């Protein structure tokens, strides 16, 4: 797995096990609750629907969704949230940038753990689409060694090999974004909206659950 990330994608890794990817070099990561992430992806539209809406890489780890964005995106996040008037609200939206590490998602290839079970019903359509035109085959439907069930990171949308994975990463249009990549500001606004909705729905559900168990 380390060979694939370093030699095929050109993504630097850190020593040790499990394999971890260095952020801030080829990409940064936005980290949100998986429910909010799925809702945001639905609002943004299916991957590949238009040239401006490609399937940028997305991974799942436990109850979190990790969305890969252009390097430098993590540094832009606080300013974007302020500009979009989300800065005063507590959002479960964080970023990992320069100097950070994220667990390398398992590869959906022969002998690797599958992602379909971990992705869940809400993301099954995205998982199916991820294999088409990707450098990797579709995720396997079974988790052979149990790592995905234990919270290991898995790909929902594997990175594209052709043309370089970085060409599909969301970036600020004014500072290097291209027609081939979604706009980072739109992505952040959509994620913030869905994180806020998820937080409100969770708070409303808690009192109802407490009353039901009395």
Short mmCIF file of C-alpha atoms in Angstrom, two decimals, residues 78 81-82 84-93 189 192-193 195-197 199-200 203:
data_model
loop_
_atom_site.label_atom_id
_atom_site.label_comp_id
_atom_site.label_asym_id
_atom_site.label_seq_id
_atom_site.Cartn_x
_atom_site.Cartn_y
_atom_site.Cartn_z
CA UNK A 78 -10.79 29.87 9.18
CA UNK A 81 -15.72 30.43 7.46
CA UNK A 82 -15.54 34.05 8.64
CA UNK A 84 -19.10 33.04 4.66
CA UNK A 85 -20.47 34.17 8.07
CA UNK A 86 -20.06 30.77 9.71
CA UNK A 87 -17.21 31.81 11.97
CA UNK A 88 -19.33 32.51 15.08
CA UNK A 89 -21.05 29.10 15.09
CA UNK A 90 -19.66 25.87 16.55
CA UNK A 91 -19.20 23.61 13.54
CA UNK A 92 -17.76 20.13 13.64
CA UNK A 93 -15.67 21.03 10.60
CA UNK A 189 -20.10 26.68 2.55
CA UNK A 192 -20.71 24.18 6.98
CA UNK A 193 -24.42 24.26 6.15
CA UNK A 195 -22.64 20.37 9.66
CA UNK A 196 -24.91 23.00 11.22
CA UNK A 197 -28.05 21.12 10.17
CA UNK A 199 -25.77 19.51 14.85
CA UNK A 200 -29.27 20.99 15.19
CA UNK A 203 -29.69 18.33 19.57
#
